[in-house]
Amino acid sequence: MKDKINLNIMKEQGITLIALIITIIILVILASVAIKSLMDSRIIEVAADGTRKLCNRTKK
């Protein structure tokens, strides 16, 4: 009886670990897609260019 209870507890913990691993994998995939789309849209370059223009205006 005690062995069955311990086995059930181990199975529940294993499912939790698998769910955690799957969640981390999904988050990594989503982050890589977001970073790729951000780089392709040139948002960082446009922001840097705007900052450069603003600094040039304030120096004059």
XYZ file of C-alpha atoms in Angstrom:
60
model
C 0.000 0.000 0.000
C 2.778 2.420 0.951
C 4.648 1.628 -2.272
C 1.587 2.564 -4.366
C 1.281 5.925 -2.607
C 4.966 6.707 -3.200
C 4.620 5.673 -6.852
C 1.648 7.994 -7.336
C 3.544 10.889 -5.781
C 6.503 10.268 -8.091
C 4.236 10.187 -11.148
C 2.654 13.527 -10.207
C 6.050 15.149 -9.733
C 7.206 13.771 -13.075
C 4.242 15.268 -14.867
C 4.968 18.608 -13.250
C 8.586 18.468 -14.397
C 7.540 17.591 -17.950
C 5.044 20.467 -17.971
C 7.781 22.834 -16.770
C 10.177 21.710 -19.487
C 7.523 22.087 -22.201
C 6.640 25.564 -20.914
C 10.284 26.652 -20.990
C 10.708 25.328 -24.532
C 7.625 27.230 -25.698
C 8.865 30.434 -24.043
C 12.270 30.107 -25.710
C 10.627 29.610 -29.110
C 8.372 32.641 -28.607
C 11.301 34.778 -27.462
C 13.391 33.816 -30.487
C 10.518 34.657 -32.844
C 9.979 38.009 -31.126
C 13.681 38.913 -31.289
C 13.870 37.892 -34.943
C 10.842 40.002 -35.889
C 12.203 42.954 -33.907
C 15.506 42.783 -35.752
C 13.797 42.444 -39.133
C 11.548 45.450 -38.555
C 14.562 47.728 -37.893
C 12.891 49.302 -34.862
C 16.212 49.566 -33.051
C 17.885 51.316 -35.999
C 15.028 53.813 -36.317
C 15.113 54.540 -32.588
C 18.886 55.049 -32.651
C 18.552 57.370 -35.645
C 15.872 59.396 -33.858
C 18.046 59.663 -30.770
C 20.986 60.823 -32.889
C 18.860 63.511 -34.566
C 17.520 64.687 -31.203
C 21.040 64.964 -29.765
C 22.164 66.960 -32.802
C 19.267 69.411 -32.368
C 19.978 69.985 -28.691
C 23.703 70.618 -29.305
C 23.027 73.537 -31.650
